[in-house]
PDB file of C-alpha atoms in Angstrom:
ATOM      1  CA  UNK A   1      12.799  22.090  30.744  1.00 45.00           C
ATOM      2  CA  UNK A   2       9.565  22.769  29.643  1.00 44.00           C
ATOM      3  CA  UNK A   3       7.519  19.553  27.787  1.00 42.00           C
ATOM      4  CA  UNK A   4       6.336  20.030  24.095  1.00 43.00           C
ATOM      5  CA  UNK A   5       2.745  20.521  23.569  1.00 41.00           C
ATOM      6  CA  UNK A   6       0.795  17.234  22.396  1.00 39.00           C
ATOM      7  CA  UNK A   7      -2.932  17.234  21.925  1.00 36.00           C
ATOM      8  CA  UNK A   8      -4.007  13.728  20.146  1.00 37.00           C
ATOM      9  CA  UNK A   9      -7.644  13.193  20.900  1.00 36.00           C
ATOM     10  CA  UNK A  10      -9.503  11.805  17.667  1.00 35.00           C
ATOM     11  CA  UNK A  11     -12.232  13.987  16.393  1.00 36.00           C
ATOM     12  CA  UNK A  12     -14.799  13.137  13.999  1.00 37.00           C
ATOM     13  CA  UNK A  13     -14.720  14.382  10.940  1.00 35.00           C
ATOM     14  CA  UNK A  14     -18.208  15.530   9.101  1.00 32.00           C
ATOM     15  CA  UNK A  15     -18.978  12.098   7.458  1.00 32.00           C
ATOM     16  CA  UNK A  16     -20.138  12.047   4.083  1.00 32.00           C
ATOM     17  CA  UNK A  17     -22.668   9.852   2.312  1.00 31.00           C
ATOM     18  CA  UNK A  18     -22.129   8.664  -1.063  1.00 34.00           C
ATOM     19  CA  UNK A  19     -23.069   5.591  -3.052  1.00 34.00           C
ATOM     20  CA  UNK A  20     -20.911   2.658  -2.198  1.00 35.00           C
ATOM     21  CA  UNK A  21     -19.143   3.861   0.967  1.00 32.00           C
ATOM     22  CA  UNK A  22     -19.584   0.805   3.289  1.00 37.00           C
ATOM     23  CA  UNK A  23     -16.067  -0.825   4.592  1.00 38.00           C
ATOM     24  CA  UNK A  24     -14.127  -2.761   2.014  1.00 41.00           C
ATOM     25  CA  UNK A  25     -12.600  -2.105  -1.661  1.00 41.00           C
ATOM     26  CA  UNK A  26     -14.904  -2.544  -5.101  1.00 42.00           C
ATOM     27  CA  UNK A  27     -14.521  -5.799  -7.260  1.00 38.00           C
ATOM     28  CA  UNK A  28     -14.852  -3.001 -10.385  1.00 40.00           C
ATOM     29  CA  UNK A  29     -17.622  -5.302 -11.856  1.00 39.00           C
ATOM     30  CA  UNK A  30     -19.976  -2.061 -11.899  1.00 43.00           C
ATOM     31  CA  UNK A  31     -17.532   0.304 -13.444  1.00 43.00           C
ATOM     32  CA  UNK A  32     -17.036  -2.559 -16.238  1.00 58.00           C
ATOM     33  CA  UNK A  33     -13.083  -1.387 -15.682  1.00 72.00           C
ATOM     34  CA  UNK A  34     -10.236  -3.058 -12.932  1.00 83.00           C
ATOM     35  CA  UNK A  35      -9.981  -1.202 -10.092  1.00 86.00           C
ATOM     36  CA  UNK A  36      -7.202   1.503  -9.751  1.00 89.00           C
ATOM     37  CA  UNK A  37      -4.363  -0.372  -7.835  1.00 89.00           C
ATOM     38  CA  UNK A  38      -3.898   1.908  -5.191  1.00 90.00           C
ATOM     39  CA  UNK A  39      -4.323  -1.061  -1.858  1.00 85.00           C
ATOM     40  CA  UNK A  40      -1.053  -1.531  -0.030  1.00 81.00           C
ATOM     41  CA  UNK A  41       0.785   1.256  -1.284  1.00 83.00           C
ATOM     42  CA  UNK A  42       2.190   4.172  -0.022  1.00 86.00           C
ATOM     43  CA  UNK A  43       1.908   7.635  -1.658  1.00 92.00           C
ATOM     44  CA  UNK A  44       3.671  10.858  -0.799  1.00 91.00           C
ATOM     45  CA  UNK A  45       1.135  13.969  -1.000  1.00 96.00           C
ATOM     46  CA  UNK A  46       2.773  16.597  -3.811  1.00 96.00           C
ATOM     47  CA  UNK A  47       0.308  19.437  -3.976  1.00 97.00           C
ATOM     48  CA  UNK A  48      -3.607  19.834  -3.770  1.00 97.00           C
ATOM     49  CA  UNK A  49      -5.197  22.011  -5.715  1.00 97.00           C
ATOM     50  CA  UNK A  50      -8.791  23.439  -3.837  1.00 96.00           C
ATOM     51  CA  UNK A  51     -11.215  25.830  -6.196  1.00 92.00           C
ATOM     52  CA  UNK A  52      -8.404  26.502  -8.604  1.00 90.00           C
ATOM     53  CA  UNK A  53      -5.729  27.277  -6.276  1.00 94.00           C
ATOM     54  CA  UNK A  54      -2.706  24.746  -5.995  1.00 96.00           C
ATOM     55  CA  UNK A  55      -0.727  24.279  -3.077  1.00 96.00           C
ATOM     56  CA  UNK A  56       2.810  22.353  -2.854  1.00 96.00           C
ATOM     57  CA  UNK A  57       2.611  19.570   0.314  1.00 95.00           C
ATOM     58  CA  UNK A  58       4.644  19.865   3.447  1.00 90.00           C
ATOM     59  CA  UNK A  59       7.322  17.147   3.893  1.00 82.00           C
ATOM     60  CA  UNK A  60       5.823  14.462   5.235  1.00 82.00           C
ATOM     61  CA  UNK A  61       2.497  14.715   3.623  1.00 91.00           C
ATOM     62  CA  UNK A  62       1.490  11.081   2.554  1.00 91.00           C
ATOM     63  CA  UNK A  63      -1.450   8.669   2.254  1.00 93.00           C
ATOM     64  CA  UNK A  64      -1.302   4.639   2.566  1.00 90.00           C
ATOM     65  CA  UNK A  65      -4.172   2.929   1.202  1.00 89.00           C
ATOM     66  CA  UNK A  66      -5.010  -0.280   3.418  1.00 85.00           C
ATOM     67  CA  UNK A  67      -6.485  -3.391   2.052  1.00 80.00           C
ATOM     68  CA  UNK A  68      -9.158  -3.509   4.826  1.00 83.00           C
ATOM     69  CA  UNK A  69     -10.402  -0.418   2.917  1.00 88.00           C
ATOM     70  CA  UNK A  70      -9.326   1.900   4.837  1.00 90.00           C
ATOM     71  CA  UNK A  71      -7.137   5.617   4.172  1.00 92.00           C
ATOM     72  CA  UNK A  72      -4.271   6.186   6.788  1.00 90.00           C
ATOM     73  CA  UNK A  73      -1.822   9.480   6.479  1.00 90.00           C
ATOM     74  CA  UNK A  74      -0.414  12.857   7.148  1.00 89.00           C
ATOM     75  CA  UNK A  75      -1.069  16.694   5.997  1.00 92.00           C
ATOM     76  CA  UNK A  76       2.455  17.174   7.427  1.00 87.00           C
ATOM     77  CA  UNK A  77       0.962  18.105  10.477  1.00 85.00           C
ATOM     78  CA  UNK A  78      -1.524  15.872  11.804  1.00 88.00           C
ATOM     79  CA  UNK A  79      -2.628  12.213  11.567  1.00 88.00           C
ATOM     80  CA  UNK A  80      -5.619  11.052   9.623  1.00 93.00           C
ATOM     81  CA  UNK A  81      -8.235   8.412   8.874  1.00 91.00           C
ATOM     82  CA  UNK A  82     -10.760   7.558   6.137  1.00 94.00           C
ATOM     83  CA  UNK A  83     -12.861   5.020   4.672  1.00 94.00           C
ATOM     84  CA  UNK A  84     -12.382   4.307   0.879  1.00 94.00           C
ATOM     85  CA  UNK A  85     -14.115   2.237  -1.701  1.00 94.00           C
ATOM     86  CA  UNK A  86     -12.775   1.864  -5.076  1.00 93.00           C
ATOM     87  CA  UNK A  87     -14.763   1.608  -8.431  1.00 92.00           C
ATOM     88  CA  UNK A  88     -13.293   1.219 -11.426  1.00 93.00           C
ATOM     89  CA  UNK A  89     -11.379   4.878 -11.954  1.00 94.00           C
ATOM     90  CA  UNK A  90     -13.284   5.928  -9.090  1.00 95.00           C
ATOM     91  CA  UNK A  91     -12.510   6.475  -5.210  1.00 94.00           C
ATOM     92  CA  UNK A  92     -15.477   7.565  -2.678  1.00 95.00           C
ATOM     93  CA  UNK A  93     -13.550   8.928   0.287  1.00 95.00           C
ATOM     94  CA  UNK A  94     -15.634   9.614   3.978  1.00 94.00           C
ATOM     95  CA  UNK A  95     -13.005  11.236   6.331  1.00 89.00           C
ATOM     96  CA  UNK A  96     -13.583   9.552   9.634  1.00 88.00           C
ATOM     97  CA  UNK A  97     -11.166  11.442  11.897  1.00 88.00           C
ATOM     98  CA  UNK A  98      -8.136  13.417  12.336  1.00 90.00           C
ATOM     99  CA  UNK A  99      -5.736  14.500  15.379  1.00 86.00           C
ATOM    100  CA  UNK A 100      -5.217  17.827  16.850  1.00 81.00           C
ATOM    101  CA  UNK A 101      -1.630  18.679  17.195  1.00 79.00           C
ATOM    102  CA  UNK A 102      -0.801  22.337  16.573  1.00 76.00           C
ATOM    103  CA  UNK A 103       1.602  23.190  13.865  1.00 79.00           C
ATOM    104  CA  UNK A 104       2.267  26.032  12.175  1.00 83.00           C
ATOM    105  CA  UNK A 105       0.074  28.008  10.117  1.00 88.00           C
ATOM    106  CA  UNK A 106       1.001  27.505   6.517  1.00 90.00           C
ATOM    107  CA  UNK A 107       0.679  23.666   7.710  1.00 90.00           C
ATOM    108  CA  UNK A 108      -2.368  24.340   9.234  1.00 91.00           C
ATOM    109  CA  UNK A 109      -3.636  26.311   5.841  1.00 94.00           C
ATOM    110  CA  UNK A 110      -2.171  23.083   3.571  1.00 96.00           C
ATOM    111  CA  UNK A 111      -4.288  20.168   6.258  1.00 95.00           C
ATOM    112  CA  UNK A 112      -7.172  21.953   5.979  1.00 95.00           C
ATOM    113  CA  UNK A 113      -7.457  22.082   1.738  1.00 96.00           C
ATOM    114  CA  UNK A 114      -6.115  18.507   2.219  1.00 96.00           C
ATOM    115  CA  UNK A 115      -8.943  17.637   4.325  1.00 94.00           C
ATOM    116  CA  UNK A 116     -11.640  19.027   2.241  1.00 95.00           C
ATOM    117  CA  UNK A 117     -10.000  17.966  -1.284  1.00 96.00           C
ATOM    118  CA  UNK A 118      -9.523  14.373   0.098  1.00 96.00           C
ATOM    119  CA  UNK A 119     -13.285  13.581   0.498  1.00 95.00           C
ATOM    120  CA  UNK A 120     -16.264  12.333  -2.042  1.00 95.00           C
ATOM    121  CA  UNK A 121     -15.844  10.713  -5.188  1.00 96.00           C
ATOM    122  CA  UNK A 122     -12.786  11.283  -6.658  1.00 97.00           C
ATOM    123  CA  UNK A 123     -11.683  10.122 -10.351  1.00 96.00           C
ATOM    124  CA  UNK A 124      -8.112   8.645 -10.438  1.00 96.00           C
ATOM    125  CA  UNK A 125      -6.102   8.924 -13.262  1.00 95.00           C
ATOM    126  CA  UNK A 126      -2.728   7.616 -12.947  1.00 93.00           C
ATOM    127  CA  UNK A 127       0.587   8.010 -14.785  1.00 94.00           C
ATOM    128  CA  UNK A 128       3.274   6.207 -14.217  1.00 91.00           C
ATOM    129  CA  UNK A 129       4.168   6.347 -10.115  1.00 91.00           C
ATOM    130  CA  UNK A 130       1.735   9.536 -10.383  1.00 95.00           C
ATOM    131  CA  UNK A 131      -1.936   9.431  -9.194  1.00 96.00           C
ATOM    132  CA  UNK A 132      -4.354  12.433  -9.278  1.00 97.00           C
ATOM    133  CA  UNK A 133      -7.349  12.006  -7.878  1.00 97.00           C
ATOM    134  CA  UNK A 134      -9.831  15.020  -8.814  1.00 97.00           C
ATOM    135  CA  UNK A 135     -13.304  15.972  -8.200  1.00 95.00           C
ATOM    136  CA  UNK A 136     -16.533  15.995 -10.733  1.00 93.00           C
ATOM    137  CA  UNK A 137     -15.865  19.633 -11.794  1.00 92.00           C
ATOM    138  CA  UNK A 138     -11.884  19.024 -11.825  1.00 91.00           C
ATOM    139  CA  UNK A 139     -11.220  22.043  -9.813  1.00 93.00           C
ATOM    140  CA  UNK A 140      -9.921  20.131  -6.757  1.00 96.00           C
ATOM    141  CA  UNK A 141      -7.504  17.406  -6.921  1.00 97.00           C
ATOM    142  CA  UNK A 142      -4.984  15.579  -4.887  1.00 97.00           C
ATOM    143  CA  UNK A 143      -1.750  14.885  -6.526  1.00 97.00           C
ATOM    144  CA  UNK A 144       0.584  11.623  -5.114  1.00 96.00           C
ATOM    145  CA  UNK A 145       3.340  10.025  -5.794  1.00 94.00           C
ATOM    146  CA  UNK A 146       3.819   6.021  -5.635  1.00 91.00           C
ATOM    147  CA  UNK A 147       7.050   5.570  -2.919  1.00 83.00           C
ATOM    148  CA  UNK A 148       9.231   2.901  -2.016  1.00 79.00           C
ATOM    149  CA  UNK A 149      10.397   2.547   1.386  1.00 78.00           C
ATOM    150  CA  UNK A 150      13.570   3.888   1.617  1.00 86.00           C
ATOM    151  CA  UNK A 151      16.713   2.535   3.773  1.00 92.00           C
ATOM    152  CA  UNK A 152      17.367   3.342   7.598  1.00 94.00           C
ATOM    153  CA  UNK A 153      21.213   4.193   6.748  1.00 95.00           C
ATOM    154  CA  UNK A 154      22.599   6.756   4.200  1.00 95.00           C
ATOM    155  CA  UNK A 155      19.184   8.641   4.491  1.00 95.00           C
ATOM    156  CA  UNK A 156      18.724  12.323   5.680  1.00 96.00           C
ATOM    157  CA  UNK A 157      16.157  12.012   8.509  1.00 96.00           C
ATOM    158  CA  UNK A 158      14.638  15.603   8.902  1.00 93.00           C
ATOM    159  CA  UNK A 159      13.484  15.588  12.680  1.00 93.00           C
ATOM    160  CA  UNK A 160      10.361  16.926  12.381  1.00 87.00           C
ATOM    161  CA  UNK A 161       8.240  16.540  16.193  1.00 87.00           C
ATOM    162  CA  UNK A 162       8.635  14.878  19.605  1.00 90.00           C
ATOM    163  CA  UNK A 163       7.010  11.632  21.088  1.00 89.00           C
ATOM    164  CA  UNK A 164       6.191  11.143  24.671  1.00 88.00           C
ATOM    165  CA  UNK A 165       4.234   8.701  26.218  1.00 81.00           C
ATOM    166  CA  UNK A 166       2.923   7.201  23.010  1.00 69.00           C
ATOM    167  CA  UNK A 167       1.752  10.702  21.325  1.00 74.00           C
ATOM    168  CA  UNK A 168       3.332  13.109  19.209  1.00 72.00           C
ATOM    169  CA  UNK A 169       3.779  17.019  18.808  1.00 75.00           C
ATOM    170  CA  UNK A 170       5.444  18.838  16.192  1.00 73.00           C
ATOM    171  CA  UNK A 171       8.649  21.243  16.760  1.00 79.00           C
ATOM    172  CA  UNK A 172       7.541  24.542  17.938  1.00 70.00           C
ATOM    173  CA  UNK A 173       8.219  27.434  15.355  1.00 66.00           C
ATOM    174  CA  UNK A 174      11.687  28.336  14.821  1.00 69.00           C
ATOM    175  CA  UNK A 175      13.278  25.277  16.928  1.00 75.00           C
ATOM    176  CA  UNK A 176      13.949  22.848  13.950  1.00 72.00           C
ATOM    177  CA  UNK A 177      14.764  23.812  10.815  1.00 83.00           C
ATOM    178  CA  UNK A 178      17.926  22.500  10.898  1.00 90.00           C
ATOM    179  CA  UNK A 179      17.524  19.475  12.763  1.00 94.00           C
ATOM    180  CA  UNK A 180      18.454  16.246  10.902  1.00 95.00           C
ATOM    181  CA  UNK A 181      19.833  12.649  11.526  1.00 96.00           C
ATOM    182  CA  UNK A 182      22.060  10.569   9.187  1.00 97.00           C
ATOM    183  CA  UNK A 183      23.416   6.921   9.868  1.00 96.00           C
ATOM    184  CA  UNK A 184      26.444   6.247   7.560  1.00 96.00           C
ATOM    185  CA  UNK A 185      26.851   2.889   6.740  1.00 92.00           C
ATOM    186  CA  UNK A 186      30.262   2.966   8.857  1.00 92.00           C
ATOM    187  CA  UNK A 187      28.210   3.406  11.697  1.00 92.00           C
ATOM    188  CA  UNK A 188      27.929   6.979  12.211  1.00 95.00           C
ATOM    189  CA  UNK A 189      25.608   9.187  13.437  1.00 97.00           C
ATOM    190  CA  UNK A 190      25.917  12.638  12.241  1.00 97.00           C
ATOM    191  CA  UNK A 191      23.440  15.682  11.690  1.00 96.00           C
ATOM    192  CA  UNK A 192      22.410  18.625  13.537  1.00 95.00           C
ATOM    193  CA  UNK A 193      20.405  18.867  16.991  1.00 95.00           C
ATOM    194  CA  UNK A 194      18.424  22.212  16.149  1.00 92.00           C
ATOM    195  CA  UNK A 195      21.491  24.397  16.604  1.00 93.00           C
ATOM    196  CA  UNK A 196      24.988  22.413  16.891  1.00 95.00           C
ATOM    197  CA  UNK A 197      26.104  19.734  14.399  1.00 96.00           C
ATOM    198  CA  UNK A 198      26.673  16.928  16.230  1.00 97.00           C
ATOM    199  CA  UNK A 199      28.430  12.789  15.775  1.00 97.00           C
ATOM    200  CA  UNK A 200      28.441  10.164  17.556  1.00 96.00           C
ATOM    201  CA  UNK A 201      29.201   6.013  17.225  1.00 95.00           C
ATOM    202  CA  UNK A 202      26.054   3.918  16.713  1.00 96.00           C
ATOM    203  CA  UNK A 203      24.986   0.436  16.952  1.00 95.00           C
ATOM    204  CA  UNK A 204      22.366  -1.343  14.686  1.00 95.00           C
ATOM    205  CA  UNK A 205      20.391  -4.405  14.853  1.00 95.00           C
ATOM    206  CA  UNK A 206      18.013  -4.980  12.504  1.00 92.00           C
ATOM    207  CA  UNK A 207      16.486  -7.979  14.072  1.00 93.00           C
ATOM    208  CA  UNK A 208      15.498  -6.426  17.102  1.00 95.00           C
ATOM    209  CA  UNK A 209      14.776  -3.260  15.526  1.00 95.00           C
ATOM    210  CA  UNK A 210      17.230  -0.976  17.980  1.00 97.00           C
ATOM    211  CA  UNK A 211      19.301   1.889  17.196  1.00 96.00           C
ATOM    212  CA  UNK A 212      22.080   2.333  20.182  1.00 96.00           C
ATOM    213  CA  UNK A 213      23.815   5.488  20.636  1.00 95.00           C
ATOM    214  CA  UNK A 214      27.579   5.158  22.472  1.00 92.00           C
ATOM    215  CA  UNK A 215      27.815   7.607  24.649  1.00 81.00           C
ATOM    216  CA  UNK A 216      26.933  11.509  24.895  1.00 86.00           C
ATOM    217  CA  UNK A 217      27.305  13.041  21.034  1.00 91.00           C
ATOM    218  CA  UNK A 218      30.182  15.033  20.373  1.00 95.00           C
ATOM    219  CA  UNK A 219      28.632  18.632  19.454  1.00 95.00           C
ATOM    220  CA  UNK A 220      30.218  22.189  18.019  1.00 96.00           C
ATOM    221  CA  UNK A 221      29.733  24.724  20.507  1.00 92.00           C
ATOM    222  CA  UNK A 222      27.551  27.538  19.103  1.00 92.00           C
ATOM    223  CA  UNK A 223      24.732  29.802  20.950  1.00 89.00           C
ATOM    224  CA  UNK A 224      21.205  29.848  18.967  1.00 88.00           C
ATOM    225  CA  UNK A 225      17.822  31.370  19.779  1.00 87.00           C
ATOM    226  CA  UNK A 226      15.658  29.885  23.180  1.00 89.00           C
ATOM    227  CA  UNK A 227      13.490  27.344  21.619  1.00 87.00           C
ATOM    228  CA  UNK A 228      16.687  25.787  19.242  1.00 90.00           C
ATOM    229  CA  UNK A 229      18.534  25.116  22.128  1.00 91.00           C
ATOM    230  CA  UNK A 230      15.652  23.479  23.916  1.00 91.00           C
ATOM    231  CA  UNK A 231      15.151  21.061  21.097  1.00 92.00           C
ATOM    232  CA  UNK A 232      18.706  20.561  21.089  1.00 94.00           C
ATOM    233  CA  UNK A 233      19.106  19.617  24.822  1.00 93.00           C
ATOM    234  CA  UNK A 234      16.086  17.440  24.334  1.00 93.00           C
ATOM    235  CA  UNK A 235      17.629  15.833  21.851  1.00 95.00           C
ATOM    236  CA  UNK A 236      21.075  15.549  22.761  1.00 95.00           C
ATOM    237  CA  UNK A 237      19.551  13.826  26.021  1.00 94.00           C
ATOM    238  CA  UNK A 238      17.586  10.919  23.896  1.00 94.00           C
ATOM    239  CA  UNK A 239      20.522  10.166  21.737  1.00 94.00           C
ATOM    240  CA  UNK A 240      22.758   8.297  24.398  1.00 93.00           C
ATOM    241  CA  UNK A 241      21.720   4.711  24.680  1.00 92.00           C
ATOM    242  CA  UNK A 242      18.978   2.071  23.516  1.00 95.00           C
ATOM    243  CA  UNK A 243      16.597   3.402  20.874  1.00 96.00           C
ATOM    244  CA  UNK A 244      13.679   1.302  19.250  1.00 96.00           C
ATOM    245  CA  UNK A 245      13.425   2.376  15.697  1.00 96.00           C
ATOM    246  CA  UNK A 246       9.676   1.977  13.495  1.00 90.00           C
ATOM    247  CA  UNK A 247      10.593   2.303   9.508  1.00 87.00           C
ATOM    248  CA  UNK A 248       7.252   2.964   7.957  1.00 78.00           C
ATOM    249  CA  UNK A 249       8.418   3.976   4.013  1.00 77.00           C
ATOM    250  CA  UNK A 250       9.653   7.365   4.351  1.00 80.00           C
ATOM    251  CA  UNK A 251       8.732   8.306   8.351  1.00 85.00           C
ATOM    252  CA  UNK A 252      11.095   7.421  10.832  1.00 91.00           C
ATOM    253  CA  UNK A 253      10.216   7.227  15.039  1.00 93.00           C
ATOM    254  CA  UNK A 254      12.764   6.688  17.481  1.00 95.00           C
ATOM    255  CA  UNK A 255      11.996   6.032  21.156  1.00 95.00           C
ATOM    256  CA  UNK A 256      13.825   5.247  24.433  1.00 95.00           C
ATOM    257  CA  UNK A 257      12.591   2.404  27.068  1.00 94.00           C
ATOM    258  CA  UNK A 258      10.344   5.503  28.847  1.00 94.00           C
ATOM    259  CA  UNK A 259       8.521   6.194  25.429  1.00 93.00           C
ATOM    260  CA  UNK A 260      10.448   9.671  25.073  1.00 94.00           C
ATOM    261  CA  UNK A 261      11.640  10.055  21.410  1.00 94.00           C
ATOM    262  CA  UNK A 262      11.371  11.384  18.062  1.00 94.00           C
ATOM    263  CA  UNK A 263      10.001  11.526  15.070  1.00 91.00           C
ATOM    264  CA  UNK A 264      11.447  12.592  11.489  1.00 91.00           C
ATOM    265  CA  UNK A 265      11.282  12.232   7.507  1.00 87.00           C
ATOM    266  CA  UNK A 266      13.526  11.430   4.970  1.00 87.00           C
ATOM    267  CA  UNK A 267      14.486  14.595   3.009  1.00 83.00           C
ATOM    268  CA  UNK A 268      12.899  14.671  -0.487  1.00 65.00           C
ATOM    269  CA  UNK A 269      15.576  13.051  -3.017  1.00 52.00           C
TER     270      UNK A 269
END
């Protein structure tokens, strides 16, 4: 069985100069306003709009905004980084890096207008759990949502890559479109693998952060294309036995004592 393709090596970005963009958030003192309370949340990505032309987000598109001034998120395809300062109504964003995994190309299209909305000073305005954060001319803008983490069980987990050996690839075209995990609060696991639905008993513990599968899945028994059923054997194979689970809002990772696993996100609501 062939391994899924994973490149991860940080490249640098083009950094950008702008007034203010040393480590660290603003006090707002300058800007004679408080500071846009954006630290320590996490925002889902909705759409960017580049030159006039809006574009709905991937699943899994988000942003977290770190108190050590920092940017941390995902086009939906790849990882990113960034250093922010905040100021007043104002955000000045230098990209810092970004990871090469190859995804497909409307995901590709999307990081890419992410990548060169989310940079520079940007003007917040927010509304509500809504924040847009546009450029001087307002024809680029970044539109988020405020998010609350949402629970482990009774969530629709859309598998959306692989992990091995601590980095990550996404499903190869055509493979996962159906693939999806749900624990029910009686215990059960139930979804799809990629082509067969699929159940099977699970154990939780919460303390120790582990997700164990009982035993080989019971599946249906249909044929799908090549790459579905690869997915599906690779995942049938991962879900019997000891998983360690990572909750981070809406992102889910699940991984087996070798570092095999994978990753998904909760299905929009």
């Amino acid at each position: 069985m062939s391994k899924p393709r994973a490149l991860v090596v940080l490249v640098p970005l083009l950094l950008l100069t702008a007034c203010g963009t040393e480590g660290g958030t603003g006090s707002g003192a300058g800007a004679g306003e408080p500071d846009l309370p954006v630290a320590g949340t996490h925002w889902t990505v909705e759409a960017v709009t580049l030159d006039g032309r809006r574009s709905a987000a991937p699943d899994g598109a988000h942003v977290d905004f770190e108190k050590d001034g920092r940017a941390r998120g995902n086009s939906g395809c790849n990882t990113f980084d960034a250093a922010v300062v905040v100021r007043g109504d104002t955000l000045s964003v230098s990209p810092s890096g970004v990871t090469e995994i190859g995804c497909p190309a409307d995901r590709q299209r999307f990081e890419t207008e992410l990548l060169k909305t989310f940079s520079g000073p940007l003007k917040g305005t927010m509304k509500g759990d809504d924040l847009r954060l546009a450029s001087a001319d307002g024809r680029s803008s970044v539109e988020l949502t405020a998010e609350e983490e949402v629970p482990l069980r009774g969530t629709t987990w859309k598998v959306d890559g692989l992990v091995s050996g601590g980095t990550a690839s996404s499903l190869s075209d055509g493979s996962g479109a159906k693939a999806r995990l749900v624990l029910g609060a009686d215990g059960k696991l139930t979804g799809n693998l990629g082509c067969n639905d699929f159940s099977a008993t699970a154990r939780l513990d919460e303390k120790a952060r582990t997700l164990t599968v009982e035993g080989p899945a019971a599946t249906t028994r249909m044929m799908c294309t090549s790459p579905q059923m690869k997915l599906e054997t690779k995942l049938y194979e991962l879900l019997d036995g000891p998983l360690t689970y990572r909750l981070n809002h809406r992102t889910l990772t699940l991984t087996d004592a070798s570092g095999e696993g994978l990753t998904a996100t909760a299905s929009a609501r």
